[in-house]
Short mmCIF file of C-alpha atoms in Angstrom, two decimals:
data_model
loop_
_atom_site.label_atom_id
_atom_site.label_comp_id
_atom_site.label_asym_id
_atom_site.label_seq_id
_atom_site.Cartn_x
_atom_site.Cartn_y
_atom_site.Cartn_z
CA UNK P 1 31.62 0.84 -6.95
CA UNK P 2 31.29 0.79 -3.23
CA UNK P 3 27.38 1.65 -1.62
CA UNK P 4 26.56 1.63 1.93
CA UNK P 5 24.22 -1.10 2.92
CA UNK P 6 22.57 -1.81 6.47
CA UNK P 7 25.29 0.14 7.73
CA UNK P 8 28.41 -1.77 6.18
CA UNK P 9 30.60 -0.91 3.15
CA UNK P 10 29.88 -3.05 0.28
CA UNK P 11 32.19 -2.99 -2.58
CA UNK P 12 31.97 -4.66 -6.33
CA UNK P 13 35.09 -4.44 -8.57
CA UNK P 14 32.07 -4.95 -11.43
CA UNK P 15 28.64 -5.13 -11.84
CA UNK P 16 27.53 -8.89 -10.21
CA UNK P 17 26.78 -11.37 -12.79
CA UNK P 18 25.99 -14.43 -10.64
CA UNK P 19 23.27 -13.22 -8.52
CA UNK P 20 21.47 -15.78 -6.05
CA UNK P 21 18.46 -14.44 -4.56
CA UNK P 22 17.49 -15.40 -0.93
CA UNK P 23 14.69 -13.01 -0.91
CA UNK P 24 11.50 -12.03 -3.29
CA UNK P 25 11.60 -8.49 -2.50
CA UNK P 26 14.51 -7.90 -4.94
CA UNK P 27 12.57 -9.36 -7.84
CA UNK P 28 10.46 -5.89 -8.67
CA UNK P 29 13.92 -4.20 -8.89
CA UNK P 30 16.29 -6.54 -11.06
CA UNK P 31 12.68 -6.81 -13.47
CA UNK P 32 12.66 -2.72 -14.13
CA UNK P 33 16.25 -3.01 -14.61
CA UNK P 34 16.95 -5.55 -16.75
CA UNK P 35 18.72 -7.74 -14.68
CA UNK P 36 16.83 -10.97 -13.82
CA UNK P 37 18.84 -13.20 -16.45
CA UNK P 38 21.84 -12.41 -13.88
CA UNK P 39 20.21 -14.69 -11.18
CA UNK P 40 21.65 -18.12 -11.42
CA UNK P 41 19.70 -19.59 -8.59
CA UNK P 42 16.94 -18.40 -6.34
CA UNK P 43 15.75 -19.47 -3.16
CA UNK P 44 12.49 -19.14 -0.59
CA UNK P 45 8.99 -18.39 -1.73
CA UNK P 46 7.98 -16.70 -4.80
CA UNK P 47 4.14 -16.33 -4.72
CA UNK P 48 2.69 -15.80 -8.76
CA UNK P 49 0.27 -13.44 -7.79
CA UNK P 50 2.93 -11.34 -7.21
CA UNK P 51 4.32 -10.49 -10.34
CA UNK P 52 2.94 -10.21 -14.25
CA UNK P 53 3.74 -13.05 -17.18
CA UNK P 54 7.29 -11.57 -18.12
CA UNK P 55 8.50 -11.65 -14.49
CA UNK P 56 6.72 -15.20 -13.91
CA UNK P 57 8.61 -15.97 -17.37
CA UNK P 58 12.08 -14.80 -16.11
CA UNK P 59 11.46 -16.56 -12.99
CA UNK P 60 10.78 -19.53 -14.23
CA UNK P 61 14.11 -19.70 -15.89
CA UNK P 62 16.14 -19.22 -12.42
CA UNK P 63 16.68 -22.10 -10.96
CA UNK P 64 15.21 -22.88 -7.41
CA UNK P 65 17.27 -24.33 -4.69
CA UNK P 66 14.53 -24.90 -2.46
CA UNK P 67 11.60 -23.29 -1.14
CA UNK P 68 11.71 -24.37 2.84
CA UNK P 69 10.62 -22.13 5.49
CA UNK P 70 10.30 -22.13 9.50
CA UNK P 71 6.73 -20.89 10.96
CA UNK P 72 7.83 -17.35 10.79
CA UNK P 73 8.29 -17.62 7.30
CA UNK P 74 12.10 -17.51 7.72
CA UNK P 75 14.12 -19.42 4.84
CA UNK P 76 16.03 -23.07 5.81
CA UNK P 77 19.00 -23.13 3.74
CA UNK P 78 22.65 -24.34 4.06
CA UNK P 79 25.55 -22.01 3.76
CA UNK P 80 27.31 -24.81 1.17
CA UNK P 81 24.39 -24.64 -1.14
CA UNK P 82 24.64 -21.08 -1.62
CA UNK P 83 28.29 -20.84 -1.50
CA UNK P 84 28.30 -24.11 -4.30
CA UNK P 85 26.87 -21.59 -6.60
CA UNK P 86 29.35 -19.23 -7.09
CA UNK P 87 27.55 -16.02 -6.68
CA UNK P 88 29.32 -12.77 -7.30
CA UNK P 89 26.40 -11.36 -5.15
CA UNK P 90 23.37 -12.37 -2.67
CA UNK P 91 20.43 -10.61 -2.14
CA UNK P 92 18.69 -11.26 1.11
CA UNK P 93 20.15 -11.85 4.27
CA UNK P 94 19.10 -15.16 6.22
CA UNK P 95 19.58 -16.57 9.87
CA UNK P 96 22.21 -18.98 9.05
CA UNK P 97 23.97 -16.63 5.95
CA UNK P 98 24.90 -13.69 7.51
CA UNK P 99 26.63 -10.98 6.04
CA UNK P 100 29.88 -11.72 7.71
CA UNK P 101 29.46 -15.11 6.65
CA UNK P 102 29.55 -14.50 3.26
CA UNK P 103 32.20 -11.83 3.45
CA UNK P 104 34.80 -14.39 4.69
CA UNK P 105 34.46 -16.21 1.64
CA UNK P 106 34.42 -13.28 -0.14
CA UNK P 107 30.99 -13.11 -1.26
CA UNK P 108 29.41 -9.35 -0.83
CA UNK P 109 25.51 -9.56 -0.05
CA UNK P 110 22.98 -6.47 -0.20
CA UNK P 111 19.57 -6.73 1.90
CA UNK P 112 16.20 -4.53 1.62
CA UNK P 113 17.21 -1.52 3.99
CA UNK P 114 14.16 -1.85 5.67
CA UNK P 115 15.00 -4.94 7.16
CA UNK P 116 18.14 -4.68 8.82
CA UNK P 117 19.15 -4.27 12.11
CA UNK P 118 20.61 -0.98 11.88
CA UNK P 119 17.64 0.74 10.46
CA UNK P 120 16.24 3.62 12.87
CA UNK P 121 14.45 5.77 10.61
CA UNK P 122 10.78 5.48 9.86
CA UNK P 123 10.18 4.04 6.10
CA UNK P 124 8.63 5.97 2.68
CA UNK P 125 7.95 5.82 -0.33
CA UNK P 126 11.16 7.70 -1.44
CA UNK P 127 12.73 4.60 0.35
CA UNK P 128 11.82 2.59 -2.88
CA UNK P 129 13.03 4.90 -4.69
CA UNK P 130 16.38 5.10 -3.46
CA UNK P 131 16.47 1.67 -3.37
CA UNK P 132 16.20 1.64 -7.48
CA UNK P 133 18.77 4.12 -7.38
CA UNK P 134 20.91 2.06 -5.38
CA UNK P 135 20.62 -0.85 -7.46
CA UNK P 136 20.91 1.03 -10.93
CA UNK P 137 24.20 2.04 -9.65
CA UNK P 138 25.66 -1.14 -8.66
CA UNK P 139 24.22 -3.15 -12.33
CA UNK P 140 25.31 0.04 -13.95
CA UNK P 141 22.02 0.30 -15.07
CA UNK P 142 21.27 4.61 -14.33
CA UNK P 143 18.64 5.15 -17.20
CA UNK P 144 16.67 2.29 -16.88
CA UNK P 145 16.63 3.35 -13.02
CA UNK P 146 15.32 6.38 -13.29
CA UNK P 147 12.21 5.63 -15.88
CA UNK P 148 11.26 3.45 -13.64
CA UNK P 149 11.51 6.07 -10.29
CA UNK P 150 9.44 8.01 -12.70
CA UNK P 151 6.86 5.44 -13.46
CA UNK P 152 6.47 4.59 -10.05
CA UNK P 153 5.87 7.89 -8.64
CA UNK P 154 3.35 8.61 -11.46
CA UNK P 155 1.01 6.04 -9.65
CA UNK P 156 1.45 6.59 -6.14
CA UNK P 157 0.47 10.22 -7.27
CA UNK P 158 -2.65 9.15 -8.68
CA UNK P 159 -3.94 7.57 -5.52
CA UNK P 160 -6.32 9.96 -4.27
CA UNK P 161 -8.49 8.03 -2.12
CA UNK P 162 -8.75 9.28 1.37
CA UNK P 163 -11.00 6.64 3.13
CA UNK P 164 -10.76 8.31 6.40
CA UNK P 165 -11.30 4.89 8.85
CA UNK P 166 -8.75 3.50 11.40
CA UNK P 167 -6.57 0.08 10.34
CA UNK P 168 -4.20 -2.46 11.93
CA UNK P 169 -1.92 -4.66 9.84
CA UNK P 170 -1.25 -8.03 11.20
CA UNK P 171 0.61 -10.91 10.79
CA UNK P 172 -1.07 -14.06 12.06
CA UNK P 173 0.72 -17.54 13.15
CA UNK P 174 -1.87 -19.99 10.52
CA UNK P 175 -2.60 -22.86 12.80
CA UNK P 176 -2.46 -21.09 16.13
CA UNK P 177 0.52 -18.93 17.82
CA UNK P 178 1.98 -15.29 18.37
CA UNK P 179 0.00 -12.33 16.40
CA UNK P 180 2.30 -9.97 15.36
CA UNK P 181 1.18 -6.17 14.66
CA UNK P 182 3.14 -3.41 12.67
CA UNK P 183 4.05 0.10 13.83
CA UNK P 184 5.14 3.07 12.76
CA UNK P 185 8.95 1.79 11.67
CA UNK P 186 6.95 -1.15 9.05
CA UNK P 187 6.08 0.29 5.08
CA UNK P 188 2.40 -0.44 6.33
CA UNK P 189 2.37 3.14 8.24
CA UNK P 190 2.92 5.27 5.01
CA UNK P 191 1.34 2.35 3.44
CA UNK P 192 -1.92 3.23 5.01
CA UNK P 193 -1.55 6.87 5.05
CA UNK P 194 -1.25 7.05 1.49
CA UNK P 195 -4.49 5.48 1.42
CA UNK P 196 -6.19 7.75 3.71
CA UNK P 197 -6.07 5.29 6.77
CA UNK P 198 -5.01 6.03 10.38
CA UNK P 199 -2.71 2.99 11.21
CA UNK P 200 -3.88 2.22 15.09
CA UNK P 201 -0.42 1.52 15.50
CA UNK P 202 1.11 4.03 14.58
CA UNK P 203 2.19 5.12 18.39
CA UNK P 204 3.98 2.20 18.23
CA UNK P 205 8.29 2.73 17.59
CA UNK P 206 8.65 -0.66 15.96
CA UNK P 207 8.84 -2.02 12.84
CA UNK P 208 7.05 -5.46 14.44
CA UNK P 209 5.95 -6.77 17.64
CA UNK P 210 3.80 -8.99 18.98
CA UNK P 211 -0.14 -8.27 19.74
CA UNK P 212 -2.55 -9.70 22.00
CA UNK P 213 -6.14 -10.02 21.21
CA UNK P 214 -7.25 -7.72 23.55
CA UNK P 215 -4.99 -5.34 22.56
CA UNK P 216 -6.37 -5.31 19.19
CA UNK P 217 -10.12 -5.14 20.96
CA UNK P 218 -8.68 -2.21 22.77
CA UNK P 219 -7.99 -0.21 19.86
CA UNK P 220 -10.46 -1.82 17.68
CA UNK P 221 -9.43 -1.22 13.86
CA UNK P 222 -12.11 -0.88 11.32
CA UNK P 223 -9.80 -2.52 8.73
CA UNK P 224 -7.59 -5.54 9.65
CA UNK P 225 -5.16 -6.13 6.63
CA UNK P 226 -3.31 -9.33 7.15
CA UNK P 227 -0.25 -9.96 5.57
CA UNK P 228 1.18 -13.90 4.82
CA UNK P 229 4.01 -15.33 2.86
CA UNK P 230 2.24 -18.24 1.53
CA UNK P 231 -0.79 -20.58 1.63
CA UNK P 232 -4.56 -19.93 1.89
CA UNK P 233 -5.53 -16.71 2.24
CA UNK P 234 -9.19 -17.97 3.65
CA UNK P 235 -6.57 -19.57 6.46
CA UNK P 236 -5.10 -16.64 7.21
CA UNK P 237 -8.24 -14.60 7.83
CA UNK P 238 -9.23 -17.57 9.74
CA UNK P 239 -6.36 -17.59 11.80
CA UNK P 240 -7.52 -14.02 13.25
CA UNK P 241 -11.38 -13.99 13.29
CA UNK P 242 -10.85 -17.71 14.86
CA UNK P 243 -9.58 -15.79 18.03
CA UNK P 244 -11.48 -15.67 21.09
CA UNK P 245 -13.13 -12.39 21.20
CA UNK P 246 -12.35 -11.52 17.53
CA UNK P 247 -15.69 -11.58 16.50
CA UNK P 248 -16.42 -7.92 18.46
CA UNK P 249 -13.70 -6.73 16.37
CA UNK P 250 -15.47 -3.81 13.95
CA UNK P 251 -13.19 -5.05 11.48
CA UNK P 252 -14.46 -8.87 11.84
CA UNK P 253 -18.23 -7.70 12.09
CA UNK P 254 -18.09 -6.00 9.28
CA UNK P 255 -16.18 -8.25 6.90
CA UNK P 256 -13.43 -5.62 6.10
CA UNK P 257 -10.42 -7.81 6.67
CA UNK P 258 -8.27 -8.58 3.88
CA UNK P 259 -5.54 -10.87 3.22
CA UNK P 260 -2.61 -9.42 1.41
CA UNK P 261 0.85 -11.08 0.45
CA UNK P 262 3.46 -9.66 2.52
CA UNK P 263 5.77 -7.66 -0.07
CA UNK P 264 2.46 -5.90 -0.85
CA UNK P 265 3.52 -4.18 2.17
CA UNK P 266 6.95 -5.01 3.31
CA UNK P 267 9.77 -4.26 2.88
CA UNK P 268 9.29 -0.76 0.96
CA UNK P 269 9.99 -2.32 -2.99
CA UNK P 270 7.93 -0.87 -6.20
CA UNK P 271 5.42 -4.21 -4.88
CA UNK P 272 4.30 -1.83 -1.89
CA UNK P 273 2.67 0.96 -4.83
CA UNK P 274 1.06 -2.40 -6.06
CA UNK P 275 -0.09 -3.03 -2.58
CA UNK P 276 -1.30 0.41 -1.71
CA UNK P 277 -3.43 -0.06 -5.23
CA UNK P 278 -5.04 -2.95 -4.34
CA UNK P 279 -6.18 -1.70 -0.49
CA UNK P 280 -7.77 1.40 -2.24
CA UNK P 281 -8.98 -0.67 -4.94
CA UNK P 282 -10.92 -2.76 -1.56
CA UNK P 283 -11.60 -0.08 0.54
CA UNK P 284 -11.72 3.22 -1.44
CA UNK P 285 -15.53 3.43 -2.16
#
């Protein structure tokens, strides 16, 4: 089985069954599959609120190797731990684990679509579910792939909310630092529009860049939905409505900002449908 992944040929003589996971993102996926007692060992943040009691259950039983990140969120972990695992697969790319990387050791690796390099095209929703397809094919798990395309699709359909106000998504630095802001090449564009929000972004050909606060006063979102990978969520608002200036924000006066966990948003995985349920479920009324 060979599939085409951030723009490189990945091939698998049989369906992995020593999966380490560098990533969260994946978790959603190998769950509606089937899969999770594949991973052997895990790695990076895993936040509970995330997932229901038989993921948390199935996680619990992967070992973790460790859970250290940089300020960006960004994973700190040695090539020789990963590779000491024997993995017939990885599943999230890192700074210092690189596809190539792995590849000379023989060691194939698949990443979220949305975040590599070579992406161009602006994300959807069918994005997830070609993802599922993707990764049905490669566990040799078809049915179970497509009930779940099915499921998921059933919900996003049933979002009918059309709130009709103007919205940023953000990614504050807790503690001080660089603001980063998400355009039109991020899953929080169709992310928003499925929710009946304008994304004041959206002119924006990036997936992420970073934002000034007068920027943000210039286009002056009504909603300010601020993503974080871990820790306080009372921080994390704090970290933006702290900002000199903020408080003029229509967002800030009016107490619509809201916190949400990052793959609520990104990258496009069946957690972005539980993400676009939860910012109608805030906003819709």
């Amino acid at each position: 089985m060979t599939v085409t992944n951030c723009g490189a040929e990945v091939t698998f003589e049989k369906a992995p069954q020593r999966i380490v996971m560098l990533k969260s993102a994946a978790v959603p996926y190998l769950h509606d599959l089937g899969v999770m007692d594949r991973v052997t060992a895990r790695a990076g943040q895993y936040p509970k609120d995330y997932y229901d009691a038989a993921t948390l259950a199935e996680l619990d039983k992967v070992p973790l190797l460790t859970d250290k990140t940089d300020t960006r969120g960004h994973l700190q972990i040695s090539k020789e731990v990963v590779i000491s695992q024997q993995p017939d697969l990885v599943l999230g790319e890192v700074d210092n684990l690189s596809r190539d990387t792995l590849s000379a050791v023989d060691i194939p690796l698949l990443e979220e679509p949305a975040l590599c390099d070579t992406t161009g095209a602006k994300p959807t929703f069918d994005d997830i579910y070609a993802q599922m397809t993707m990764y049905g094919k490669v566990f040799s798990r078809g049915e179970q792939a497509t009930a779940a395309i099915d499921a998921l699709k059933q919900r996003v359909s049933t979002i009918t909310a059309k709130i009709g106000k103007t919205a940023a998504v953000l990614y504050p630095t807790v503690g001080g630092g660089v603001t980063y802001a998400y355009g039109n090449q991020s899953m929080a564009d169709p992310q928003l529009k499925a929710a009946g929000l304008t994304n004041v972004f959206a002119d924006t050909e990036e997936r992420v860049f970073e934002v000034t606060t007068e920027e943000l006063l210039g286009r002056n979102p009504d909603i300010l939905i601020l993503l974080y990978s871990d820790g306080d969520p009372k921080a994390v608002e704090q970290a933006v409505t702290g900002l000199p200036g903020a408080e003029n924000l229509t967002a800030v006066k009016n107490g619509d900002v809201m916190p949400q966990l990052f793959n609520f948003t990104e990258p496009p995985s069946p957690l972005a449908v539980t993400g676009l349920e939860r910012i109608v479920q805030r906003f819709g009324q």
